[in-house]
Each structure stands twice: as structure tokens, then as C-alpha cells.
Amino acid sequence: MIGEELITASVAFPLYHLLAKKMSSKQAWIIAGLISAILFGLMHLKIYHGNLYQCIVVIGLTRLPFNYAWRKTNSLWGGIIGHIIYDLVIFIPAMFIV
């Protein structure tokens, strides 16, 4: 999960800095966040057998709160911790379903 955060950040932050030169900081962050979230979702294409809806909408857009956590905490750790908690909440109950 930390690796996923780092890969996503390696797209989001440079893109944000490029866009911030041409528009407001808020607009740049929204666009960079959306693009990096979509790319994050597309990284999961093989896992979800090419299902674009699952990858872009369900996986990609679900990561927007993690991007927001980066911004609010001014640290990648906000997104990393959020990502870990989210995955635990989703996967631990699934382990007990027969």
C-alpha cells in the first residue's frame, strides 16, 4: 500500500506543480488528484481482468479521499494510514465470510 501511495504521489505532485502555474492551487489540486486517481485505478486493470468501470470508478475514485488526506495532513502518511485502514475494514470481514 505504501508503494501504491508513492506511485500515485509521483504522478499527482509533479502534475499539481505544473498545473498550479496556469490555474489556482485548488483547481490544480483537483485536476491532479483526479488524473492520479484514474491512473491508480488503471494500475489495477490486470487484477480486475480489464474491467474499466471497476478500475476507474470503484478503485480509482475511491482513492480521492486518500489524496485529500495528503493535502490536509501535508504528508503522504495521511493517505498511507487512510489506505491501510480502508483495506483492513474491507478485507478483514471478508476473511470470515464462508
PDB file of N, CA and C in Angstrom:
ATOM      1  N   MET A   1       0.814  -1.188   0.000  1.00  0.00           N
ATOM      2  CA  MET A   1       0.000   0.000   0.000  1.00  0.00           C
ATOM      3  C   MET A   1       0.865   1.262   0.000  1.00  0.00           C
ATOM      4  N   ILE A   2       1.965   1.205   0.718  1.00  0.00           N
ATOM      5  CA  ILE A   2       2.860   2.361   0.714  1.00  0.00           C
ATOM      6  C   ILE A   2       3.385   2.596  -0.700  1.00  0.00           C
ATOM      7  N   GLY A   3       3.695   1.519  -1.399  1.00  0.00           N
ATOM      8  CA  GLY A   3       4.171   1.631  -2.776  1.00  0.00           C
ATOM      9  C   GLY A   3       3.126   2.258  -3.684  1.00  0.00           C
ATOM     10  N   GLU A   4       1.870   1.870  -3.497  1.00  0.00           N
ATOM     11  CA  GLU A   4       0.797   2.460  -4.299  1.00  0.00           C
ATOM     12  C   GLU A   4       0.688   3.957  -4.036  1.00  0.00           C
ATOM     13  N   GLU A   5       0.818   4.335  -2.778  1.00  0.00           N
ATOM     14  CA  GLU A   5       0.764   5.758  -2.439  1.00  0.00           C
ATOM     15  C   GLU A   5       1.921   6.516  -3.086  1.00  0.00           C
ATOM     16  N   LEU A   6       3.104   5.930  -3.038  1.00  0.00           N
ATOM     17  CA  LEU A   6       4.274   6.594  -3.627  1.00  0.00           C
ATOM     18  C   LEU A   6       4.141   6.720  -5.146  1.00  0.00           C
ATOM     19  N   ILE A   7       3.660   5.678  -5.787  1.00  0.00           N
ATOM     20  CA  ILE A   7       3.479   5.737  -7.249  1.00  0.00           C
ATOM     21  C   ILE A   7       2.452   6.808  -7.602  1.00  0.00           C
ATOM     22  N   THR A   8       1.349   6.819  -6.883  1.00  0.00           N
ATOM     23  CA  THR A   8       0.300   7.812  -7.157  1.00  0.00           C
ATOM     24  C   THR A   8       0.813   9.226  -6.892  1.00  0.00           C
ATOM     25  N   ALA A   9       1.554   9.390  -5.804  1.00  0.00           N
ATOM     26  CA  ALA A   9       2.118  10.707  -5.480  1.00  0.00           C
ATOM     27  C   ALA A   9       3.125  11.153  -6.528  1.00  0.00           C
ATOM     28  N   SER A  10       3.841  10.193  -7.111  1.00  0.00           N
ATOM     29  CA  SER A  10       4.847  10.553  -8.116  1.00  0.00           C
ATOM     30  C   SER A  10       4.202  11.089  -9.387  1.00  0.00           C
ATOM     31  N   VAL A  11       2.914  10.867  -9.535  1.00  0.00           N
ATOM     32  CA  VAL A  11       2.161  11.462 -10.651  1.00  0.00           C
ATOM     33  C   VAL A  11       1.481  12.748 -10.174  1.00  0.00           C
ATOM     34  N   ALA A  12       0.823  12.664  -9.030  1.00  0.00           N
ATOM     35  CA  ALA A  12      -0.008  13.777  -8.560  1.00  0.00           C
ATOM     36  C   ALA A  12       0.787  15.052  -8.278  1.00  0.00           C
ATOM     37  N   PHE A  13       1.895  14.934  -7.560  1.00  0.00           N
ATOM     38  CA  PHE A  13       2.611  16.143  -7.149  1.00  0.00           C
ATOM     39  C   PHE A  13       3.285  16.882  -8.297  1.00  0.00           C
ATOM     40  N   PRO A  14       4.004  16.196  -9.191  1.00  0.00           N
ATOM     41  CA  PRO A  14       4.570  16.936 -10.329  1.00  0.00           C
ATOM     42  C   PRO A  14       3.481  17.561 -11.212  1.00  0.00           C
ATOM     43  N   LEU A  15       2.392  16.812 -11.403  1.00  0.00           N
ATOM     44  CA  LEU A  15       1.288  17.343 -12.207  1.00  0.00           C
ATOM     45  C   LEU A  15       0.676  18.568 -11.535  1.00  0.00           C
ATOM     46  N   TYR A  16       0.503  18.492 -10.234  1.00  0.00           N
ATOM     47  CA  TYR A  16      -0.026  19.636  -9.484  1.00  0.00           C
ATOM     48  C   TYR A  16       0.862  20.868  -9.669  1.00  0.00           C
ATOM     49  N   HIS A  17       2.160  20.689  -9.534  1.00  0.00           N
ATOM     50  CA  HIS A  17       3.070  21.838  -9.655  1.00  0.00           C
ATOM     51  C   HIS A  17       3.054  22.429 -11.057  1.00  0.00           C
ATOM     52  N   LEU A  18       2.904  21.600 -12.063  1.00  0.00           N
ATOM     53  CA  LEU A  18       2.788  22.116 -13.438  1.00  0.00           C
ATOM     54  C   LEU A  18       1.488  22.888 -13.614  1.00  0.00           C
ATOM     55  N   LEU A  19       0.401  22.321 -13.141  1.00  0.00           N
ATOM     56  CA  LEU A  19      -0.910  22.954 -13.307  1.00  0.00           C
ATOM     57  C   LEU A  19      -1.054  24.221 -12.464  1.00  0.00           C
ATOM     58  N   ALA A  20      -0.432  24.257 -11.302  1.00  0.00           N
ATOM     59  CA  ALA A  20      -0.545  25.417 -10.408  1.00  0.00           C
ATOM     60  C   ALA A  20       0.042  26.676 -11.029  1.00  0.00           C
ATOM     61  N   LYS A  21       0.891  26.520 -12.040  1.00  0.00           N
ATOM     62  CA  LYS A  21       1.449  27.682 -12.736  1.00  0.00           C
ATOM     63  C   LYS A  21       0.426  28.315 -13.678  1.00  0.00           C
ATOM     64  N   LYS A  22      -0.603  27.550 -14.048  1.00  0.00           N
ATOM     65  CA  LYS A  22      -1.570  28.012 -15.035  1.00  0.00           C
ATOM     66  C   LYS A  22      -2.963  28.272 -14.471  1.00  0.00           C
ATOM     67  N   MET A  23      -3.211  27.824 -13.233  1.00  0.00           N
ATOM     68  CA  MET A  23      -4.542  27.977 -12.640  1.00  0.00           C
ATOM     69  C   MET A  23      -4.403  28.082 -11.130  1.00  0.00           C
ATOM     70  N   SER A  24      -5.522  28.198 -10.456  1.00  0.00           N
ATOM     71  CA  SER A  24      -5.474  28.312  -8.993  1.00  0.00           C
ATOM     72  C   SER A  24      -4.967  27.006  -8.379  1.00  0.00           C
ATOM     73  N   SER A  25      -4.467  27.128  -7.183  1.00  0.00           N
ATOM     74  CA  SER A  25      -3.950  25.960  -6.459  1.00  0.00           C
ATOM     75  C   SER A  25      -5.040  24.915  -6.265  1.00  0.00           C
ATOM     76  N   LYS A  26      -6.229  25.368  -5.923  1.00  0.00           N
ATOM     77  CA  LYS A  26      -7.344  24.447  -5.693  1.00  0.00           C
ATOM     78  C   LYS A  26      -7.711  23.689  -6.968  1.00  0.00           C
ATOM     79  N   GLN A  27      -7.813  24.408  -8.086  1.00  0.00           N
ATOM     80  CA  GLN A  27      -8.136  23.763  -9.360  1.00  0.00           C
ATOM     81  C   GLN A  27      -7.040  22.779  -9.756  1.00  0.00           C
ATOM     82  N   ALA A  28      -5.799  23.179  -9.574  1.00  0.00           N
ATOM     83  CA  ALA A  28      -4.671  22.314  -9.922  1.00  0.00           C
ATOM     84  C   ALA A  28      -4.702  21.038  -9.086  1.00  0.00           C
ATOM     85  N   TRP A  29      -5.017  21.179  -7.800  1.00  0.00           N
ATOM     86  CA  TRP A  29      -5.057  20.002  -6.934  1.00  0.00           C
ATOM     87  C   TRP A  29      -6.189  19.054  -7.343  1.00  0.00           C
ATOM     88  N   ILE A  30      -7.344  19.602  -7.678  1.00  0.00           N
ATOM     89  CA  ILE A  30      -8.483  18.770  -8.088  1.00  0.00           C
ATOM     90  C   ILE A  30      -8.147  17.996  -9.361  1.00  0.00           C
ATOM     91  N   ILE A  31      -7.591  18.671 -10.345  1.00  0.00           N
ATOM     92  CA  ILE A  31      -7.255  18.009 -11.603  1.00  0.00           C
ATOM     93  C   ILE A  31      -6.149  16.976 -11.404  1.00  0.00           C
ATOM     94  N   ALA A  32      -5.112  17.343 -10.689  1.00  0.00           N
ATOM     95  CA  ALA A  32      -4.016  16.396 -10.426  1.00  0.00           C
ATOM     96  C   ALA A  32      -4.521  15.197  -9.630  1.00  0.00           C
ATOM     97  N   GLY A  33      -5.395  15.447  -8.677  1.00  0.00           N
ATOM     98  CA  GLY A  33      -5.967  14.359  -7.883  1.00  0.00           C
ATOM     99  C   GLY A  33      -6.806  13.416  -8.721  1.00  0.00           C
ATOM    100  N   LEU A  34      -7.638  13.968  -9.592  1.00  0.00           N
ATOM    101  CA  LEU A  34      -8.476  13.132 -10.466  1.00  0.00           C
ATOM    102  C   LEU A  34      -7.635  12.303 -11.427  1.00  0.00           C
ATOM    103  N   ILE A  35      -6.657  12.939 -12.054  1.00  0.00           N
ATOM    104  CA  ILE A  35      -5.810  12.213 -13.017  1.00  0.00           C
ATOM    105  C   ILE A  35      -5.016  11.123 -12.317  1.00  0.00           C
ATOM    106  N   SER A  36      -4.434  11.441 -11.167  1.00  0.00           N
ATOM    107  CA  SER A  36      -3.648  10.420 -10.458  1.00  0.00           C
ATOM    108  C   SER A  36      -4.548   9.293  -9.945  1.00  0.00           C
ATOM    109  N   ALA A  37      -5.781   9.619  -9.551  1.00  0.00           N
ATOM    110  CA  ALA A  37      -6.715   8.587  -9.087  1.00  0.00           C
ATOM    111  C   ALA A  37      -7.110   7.657 -10.235  1.00  0.00           C
ATOM    112  N   ILE A  38      -7.342   8.220 -11.399  1.00  0.00           N
ATOM    113  CA  ILE A  38      -7.683   7.397 -12.566  1.00  0.00           C
ATOM    114  C   ILE A  38      -6.509   6.493 -12.929  1.00  0.00           C
ATOM    115  N   LEU A  39      -5.312   7.041 -12.921  1.00  0.00           N
ATOM    116  CA  LEU A  39      -4.137   6.214 -13.211  1.00  0.00           C
ATOM    117  C   LEU A  39      -3.952   5.131 -12.144  1.00  0.00           C
ATOM    118  N   PHE A  40      -4.230   5.462 -10.896  1.00  0.00           N
ATOM    119  CA  PHE A  40      -4.176   4.475  -9.824  1.00  0.00           C
ATOM    120  C   PHE A  40      -5.152   3.334 -10.126  1.00  0.00           C
ATOM    121  N   GLY A  41      -6.348   3.695 -10.528  1.00  0.00           N
ATOM    122  CA  GLY A  41      -7.334   2.677 -10.881  1.00  0.00           C
ATOM    123  C   GLY A  41      -6.873   1.823 -12.048  1.00  0.00           C
ATOM    124  N   LEU A  42      -6.278   2.452 -13.048  1.00  0.00           N
ATOM    125  CA  LEU A  42      -5.810   1.713 -14.221  1.00  0.00           C
ATOM    126  C   LEU A  42      -4.662   0.762 -13.879  1.00  0.00           C
ATOM    127  N   MET A  43      -3.933   1.040 -12.806  1.00  0.00           N
ATOM    128  CA  MET A  43      -2.877   0.115 -12.369  1.00  0.00           C
ATOM    129  C   MET A  43      -3.469  -1.229 -11.955  1.00  0.00           C
ATOM    130  N   HIS A  44      -4.754  -1.266 -11.685  1.00  0.00           N
ATOM    131  CA  HIS A  44      -5.412  -2.483 -11.225  1.00  0.00           C
ATOM    132  C   HIS A  44      -6.120  -3.240 -12.352  1.00  0.00           C
ATOM    133  N   LEU A  45      -5.920  -2.841 -13.588  1.00  0.00           N
ATOM    134  CA  LEU A  45      -6.611  -3.473 -14.719  1.00  0.00           C
ATOM    135  C   LEU A  45      -6.405  -4.986 -14.774  1.00  0.00           C
ATOM    136  N   LYS A  46      -5.197  -5.424 -14.599  1.00  0.00           N
ATOM    137  CA  LYS A  46      -4.927  -6.859 -14.687  1.00  0.00           C
ATOM    138  C   LYS A  46      -5.636  -7.619 -13.562  1.00  0.00           C
ATOM    139  N   ILE A  47      -5.615  -7.066 -12.376  1.00  0.00           N
ATOM    140  CA  ILE A  47      -6.244  -7.717 -11.216  1.00  0.00           C
ATOM    141  C   ILE A  47      -7.742  -7.877 -11.438  1.00  0.00           C
ATOM    142  N   TYR A  48      -8.360  -6.879 -12.050  1.00  0.00           N
ATOM    143  CA  TYR A  48      -9.809  -6.896 -12.270  1.00  0.00           C
ATOM    144  C   TYR A  48     -10.167  -7.296 -13.700  1.00  0.00           C
ATOM    145  N   HIS A  49      -9.268  -7.990 -14.351  1.00  0.00           N
ATOM    146  CA  HIS A  49      -9.500  -8.599 -15.670  1.00  0.00           C
ATOM    147  C   HIS A  49     -10.006  -7.596 -16.712  1.00  0.00           C
ATOM    148  N   GLY A  50      -9.423  -6.410 -16.719  1.00  0.00           N
ATOM    149  CA  GLY A  50      -9.736  -5.408 -17.731  1.00  0.00           C
ATOM    150  C   GLY A  50     -11.058  -4.690 -17.539  1.00  0.00           C
ATOM    151  N   ASN A  51     -11.695  -4.828 -16.396  1.00  0.00           N
ATOM    152  CA  ASN A  51     -12.966  -4.165 -16.128  1.00  0.00           C
ATOM    153  C   ASN A  51     -12.712  -2.680 -15.845  1.00  0.00           C
ATOM    154  N   LEU A  52     -12.898  -1.847 -16.878  1.00  0.00           N
ATOM    155  CA  LEU A  52     -12.593  -0.416 -16.752  1.00  0.00           C
ATOM    156  C   LEU A  52     -13.455   0.280 -15.707  1.00  0.00           C
ATOM    157  N   TYR A  53     -14.731  -0.053 -15.656  1.00  0.00           N
ATOM    158  CA  TYR A  53     -15.605   0.577 -14.662  1.00  0.00           C
ATOM    159  C   TYR A  53     -15.095   0.298 -13.253  1.00  0.00           C
ATOM    160  N   GLN A  54     -14.814  -0.964 -12.965  1.00  0.00           N
ATOM    161  CA  GLN A  54     -14.308  -1.348 -11.644  1.00  0.00           C
ATOM    162  C   GLN A  54     -13.015  -0.593 -11.320  1.00  0.00           C
ATOM    163  N   CYS A  55     -12.125  -0.521 -12.293  1.00  0.00           N
ATOM    164  CA  CYS A  55     -10.818   0.092 -12.046  1.00  0.00           C
ATOM    165  C   CYS A  55     -10.889   1.604 -11.897  1.00  0.00           C
ATOM    166  N   ILE A  56     -11.610   2.252 -12.796  1.00  0.00           N
ATOM    167  CA  ILE A  56     -11.624   3.721 -12.778  1.00  0.00           C
ATOM    168  C   ILE A  56     -12.594   4.265 -11.738  1.00  0.00           C
ATOM    169  N   VAL A  57     -13.816   3.770 -11.734  1.00  0.00           N
ATOM    170  CA  VAL A  57     -14.828   4.333 -10.833  1.00  0.00           C
ATOM    171  C   VAL A  57     -14.689   3.788  -9.423  1.00  0.00           C
ATOM    172  N   VAL A  58     -14.705   2.468  -9.289  1.00  0.00           N
ATOM    173  CA  VAL A  58     -14.717   1.881  -7.947  1.00  0.00           C
ATOM    174  C   VAL A  58     -13.355   2.011  -7.260  1.00  0.00           C
ATOM    175  N   ILE A  59     -12.288   1.653  -7.945  1.00  0.00           N
ATOM    176  CA  ILE A  59     -10.957   1.687  -7.329  1.00  0.00           C
ATOM    177  C   ILE A  59     -10.354   3.090  -7.434  1.00  0.00           C
ATOM    178  N   GLY A  60     -10.359   3.659  -8.631  1.00  0.00           N
ATOM    179  CA  GLY A  60      -9.707   4.954  -8.848  1.00  0.00           C
ATOM    180  C   GLY A  60     -10.318   6.087  -8.047  1.00  0.00           C
ATOM    181  N   LEU A  61     -11.619   6.274  -8.166  1.00  0.00           N
ATOM    182  CA  LEU A  61     -12.248   7.403  -7.485  1.00  0.00           C
ATOM    183  C   LEU A  61     -12.346   7.196  -5.975  1.00  0.00           C
ATOM    184  N   THR A  62     -12.282   5.946  -5.535  1.00  0.00           N
ATOM    185  CA  THR A  62     -12.281   5.676  -4.100  1.00  0.00           C
ATOM    186  C   THR A  62     -10.998   6.179  -3.450  1.00  0.00           C
ATOM    187  N   ARG A  63      -9.964   6.386  -4.232  1.00  0.00           N
ATOM    188  CA  ARG A  63      -8.705   6.851  -3.673  1.00  0.00           C
ATOM    189  C   ARG A  63      -8.661   8.369  -3.485  1.00  0.00           C
ATOM    190  N   LEU A  64      -9.657   9.095  -3.976  1.00  0.00           N
ATOM    191  CA  LEU A  64      -9.670  10.561  -3.808  1.00  0.00           C
ATOM    192  C   LEU A  64      -9.586  11.005  -2.343  1.00  0.00           C
ATOM    193  N   PRO A  65     -10.257  10.330  -1.401  1.00  0.00           N
ATOM    194  CA  PRO A  65     -10.083  10.740  -0.002  1.00  0.00           C
ATOM    195  C   PRO A  65      -8.639  10.589   0.493  1.00  0.00           C
ATOM    196  N   PHE A  66      -7.909   9.620  -0.047  1.00  0.00           N
ATOM    197  CA  PHE A  66      -6.513   9.450   0.357  1.00  0.00           C
ATOM    198  C   PHE A  66      -5.676  10.624  -0.156  1.00  0.00           C
ATOM    199  N   ASN A  67      -5.958  11.060  -1.380  1.00  0.00           N
ATOM    200  CA  ASN A  67      -5.276  12.247  -1.921  1.00  0.00           C
ATOM    201  C   ASN A  67      -5.611  13.471  -1.061  1.00  0.00           C
ATOM    202  N   TYR A  68      -6.869  13.581  -0.681  1.00  0.00           N
ATOM    203  CA  TYR A  68      -7.293  14.693   0.163  1.00  0.00           C
ATOM    204  C   TYR A  68      -6.565  14.645   1.516  1.00  0.00           C
ATOM    205  N   ALA A  69      -6.379  13.436   2.032  1.00  0.00           N
ATOM    206  CA  ALA A  69      -5.658  13.277   3.308  1.00  0.00           C
ATOM    207  C   ALA A  69      -4.219  13.764   3.179  1.00  0.00           C
ATOM    208  N   TRP A  70      -3.601  13.543   2.015  1.00  0.00           N
ATOM    209  CA  TRP A  70      -2.238  14.076   1.801  1.00  0.00           C
ATOM    210  C   TRP A  70      -2.247  15.577   2.009  1.00  0.00           C
ATOM    211  N   ARG A  71      -3.206  16.212   1.358  1.00  0.00           N
ATOM    212  CA  ARG A  71      -3.259  17.676   1.363  1.00  0.00           C
ATOM    213  C   ARG A  71      -3.548  18.219   2.765  1.00  0.00           C
ATOM    214  N   LYS A  72      -4.500  17.606   3.444  1.00  0.00           N
ATOM    215  CA  LYS A  72      -4.888  18.106   4.766  1.00  0.00           C
ATOM    216  C   LYS A  72      -3.812  17.862   5.817  1.00  0.00           C
ATOM    217  N   THR A  73      -3.097  16.751   5.723  1.00  0.00           N
ATOM    218  CA  THR A  73      -2.057  16.448   6.708  1.00  0.00           C
ATOM    219  C   THR A  73      -0.696  16.976   6.277  1.00  0.00           C
ATOM    220  N   ASN A  74      -0.614  17.417   5.018  1.00  0.00           N
ATOM    221  CA  ASN A  74       0.642  17.886   4.444  1.00  0.00           C
ATOM    222  C   ASN A  74       1.715  16.787   4.504  1.00  0.00           C
ATOM    223  N   SER A  75       1.252  15.551   4.324  1.00  0.00           N
ATOM    224  CA  SER A  75       2.153  14.407   4.398  1.00  0.00           C
ATOM    225  C   SER A  75       1.527  13.217   3.673  1.00  0.00           C
ATOM    226  N   LEU A  76       2.352  12.399   3.070  1.00  0.00           N
ATOM    227  CA  LEU A  76       1.849  11.167   2.465  1.00  0.00           C
ATOM    228  C   LEU A  76       1.316  10.205   3.514  1.00  0.00           C
ATOM    229  N   TRP A  77       1.766  10.356   4.755  1.00  0.00           N
ATOM    230  CA  TRP A  77       1.325   9.446   5.813  1.00  0.00           C
ATOM    231  C   TRP A  77      -0.177   9.510   6.022  1.00  0.00           C
ATOM    232  N   GLY A  78      -0.785  10.651   5.804  1.00  0.00           N
ATOM    233  CA  GLY A  78      -2.242  10.738   5.925  1.00  0.00           C
ATOM    234  C   GLY A  78      -2.930   9.778   4.974  1.00  0.00           C
ATOM    235  N   GLY A  79      -2.486   9.756   3.731  1.00  0.00           N
ATOM    236  CA  GLY A  79      -3.048   8.838   2.745  1.00  0.00           C
ATOM    237  C   GLY A  79      -2.675   7.399   3.000  1.00  0.00           C
ATOM    238  N   ILE A  80      -1.447   7.181   3.444  1.00  0.00           N
ATOM    239  CA  ILE A  80      -0.994   5.813   3.714  1.00  0.00           C
ATOM    240  C   ILE A  80      -1.815   5.199   4.842  1.00  0.00           C
ATOM    241  N   ILE A  81      -1.972   5.930   5.930  1.00  0.00           N
ATOM    242  CA  ILE A  81      -2.736   5.407   7.069  1.00  0.00           C
ATOM    243  C   ILE A  81      -4.204   5.206   6.677  1.00  0.00           C
ATOM    244  N   GLY A  82      -4.765   6.165   5.952  1.00  0.00           N
ATOM    245  CA  GLY A  82      -6.141   6.021   5.478  1.00  0.00           C
ATOM    246  C   GLY A  82      -6.308   4.801   4.583  1.00  0.00           C
ATOM    247  N   HIS A  83      -5.347   4.583   3.705  1.00  0.00           N
ATOM    248  CA  HIS A  83      -5.379   3.448   2.781  1.00  0.00           C
ATOM    249  C   HIS A  83      -5.315   2.132   3.556  1.00  0.00           C
ATOM    250  N   ILE A  84      -4.439   2.055   4.545  1.00  0.00           N
ATOM    251  CA  ILE A  84      -4.315   0.839   5.357  1.00  0.00           C
ATOM    252  C   ILE A  84      -5.618   0.566   6.113  1.00  0.00           C
ATOM    253  N   ILE A  85      -6.168   1.585   6.743  1.00  0.00           N
ATOM    254  CA  ILE A  85      -7.420   1.403   7.494  1.00  0.00           C
ATOM    255  C   ILE A  85      -8.546   0.978   6.555  1.00  0.00           C
ATOM    256  N   TYR A  86      -8.647   1.617   5.404  1.00  0.00           N
ATOM    257  CA  TYR A  86      -9.685   1.275   4.430  1.00  0.00           C
ATOM    258  C   TYR A  86      -9.562  -0.196   4.018  1.00  0.00           C
ATOM    259  N   ASP A  87      -8.358  -0.622   3.665  1.00  0.00           N
ATOM    260  CA  ASP A  87      -8.164  -2.005   3.240  1.00  0.00           C
ATOM    261  C   ASP A  87      -8.476  -2.988   4.365  1.00  0.00           C
ATOM    262  N   LEU A  88      -8.111  -2.652   5.595  1.00  0.00           N
ATOM    263  CA  LEU A  88      -8.421  -3.527   6.721  1.00  0.00           C
ATOM    264  C   LEU A  88      -9.927  -3.647   6.927  1.00  0.00           C
ATOM    265  N   VAL A  89     -10.626  -2.534   6.846  1.00  0.00           N
ATOM    266  CA  VAL A  89     -12.080  -2.553   7.021  1.00  0.00           C
ATOM    267  C   VAL A  89     -12.750  -3.392   5.927  1.00  0.00           C
ATOM    268  N   ILE A  90     -12.202  -3.354   4.724  1.00  0.00           N
ATOM    269  CA  ILE A  90     -12.793  -4.114   3.610  1.00  0.00           C
ATOM    270  C   ILE A  90     -12.405  -5.580   3.671  1.00  0.00           C
ATOM    271  N   PHE A  91     -11.131  -5.881   3.919  1.00  0.00           N
ATOM    272  CA  PHE A  91     -10.650  -7.245   3.767  1.00  0.00           C
ATOM    273  C   PHE A  91     -10.795  -8.126   4.998  1.00  0.00           C
ATOM    274  N   ILE A  92     -10.679  -7.593   6.186  1.00  0.00           N
ATOM    275  CA  ILE A  92     -10.770  -8.445   7.384  1.00  0.00           C
ATOM    276  C   ILE A  92     -12.145  -9.101   7.499  1.00  0.00           C
ATOM    277  N   PRO A  93     -13.251  -8.376   7.358  1.00  0.00           N
ATOM    278  CA  PRO A  93     -14.552  -9.075   7.417  1.00  0.00           C
ATOM    279  C   PRO A  93     -14.703 -10.124   6.309  1.00  0.00           C
ATOM    280  N   ALA A  94     -14.119  -9.876   5.148  1.00  0.00           N
ATOM    281  CA  ALA A  94     -14.221 -10.827   4.035  1.00  0.00           C
ATOM    282  C   ALA A  94     -13.533 -12.149   4.364  1.00  0.00           C
ATOM    283  N   MET A  95     -12.565 -12.115   5.252  1.00  0.00           N
ATOM    284  CA  MET A  95     -11.862 -13.340   5.632  1.00  0.00           C
ATOM    285  C   MET A  95     -12.767 -14.272   6.428  1.00  0.00           C
ATOM    286  N   PHE A  96     -13.797 -13.737   7.064  1.00  0.00           N
ATOM    287  CA  PHE A  96     -14.669 -14.536   7.908  1.00  0.00           C
ATOM    288  C   PHE A  96     -15.953 -14.977   7.208  1.00  0.00           C
ATOM    289  N   ILE A  97     -16.143 -14.529   5.981  1.00  0.00           N
ATOM    290  CA  ILE A  97     -17.308 -14.932   5.205  1.00  0.00           C
ATOM    291  C   ILE A  97     -16.969 -16.239   4.499  1.00  0.00           C
ATOM    292  N   VAL A  98     -17.802 -17.212   4.682  1.00  0.00           N
ATOM    293  CA  VAL A  98     -17.531 -18.535   4.104  1.00  0.00           C
ATOM    294  C   VAL A  98     -18.141 -18.641   2.736  1.00  0.00           C
TER     295      VAL A  98
END
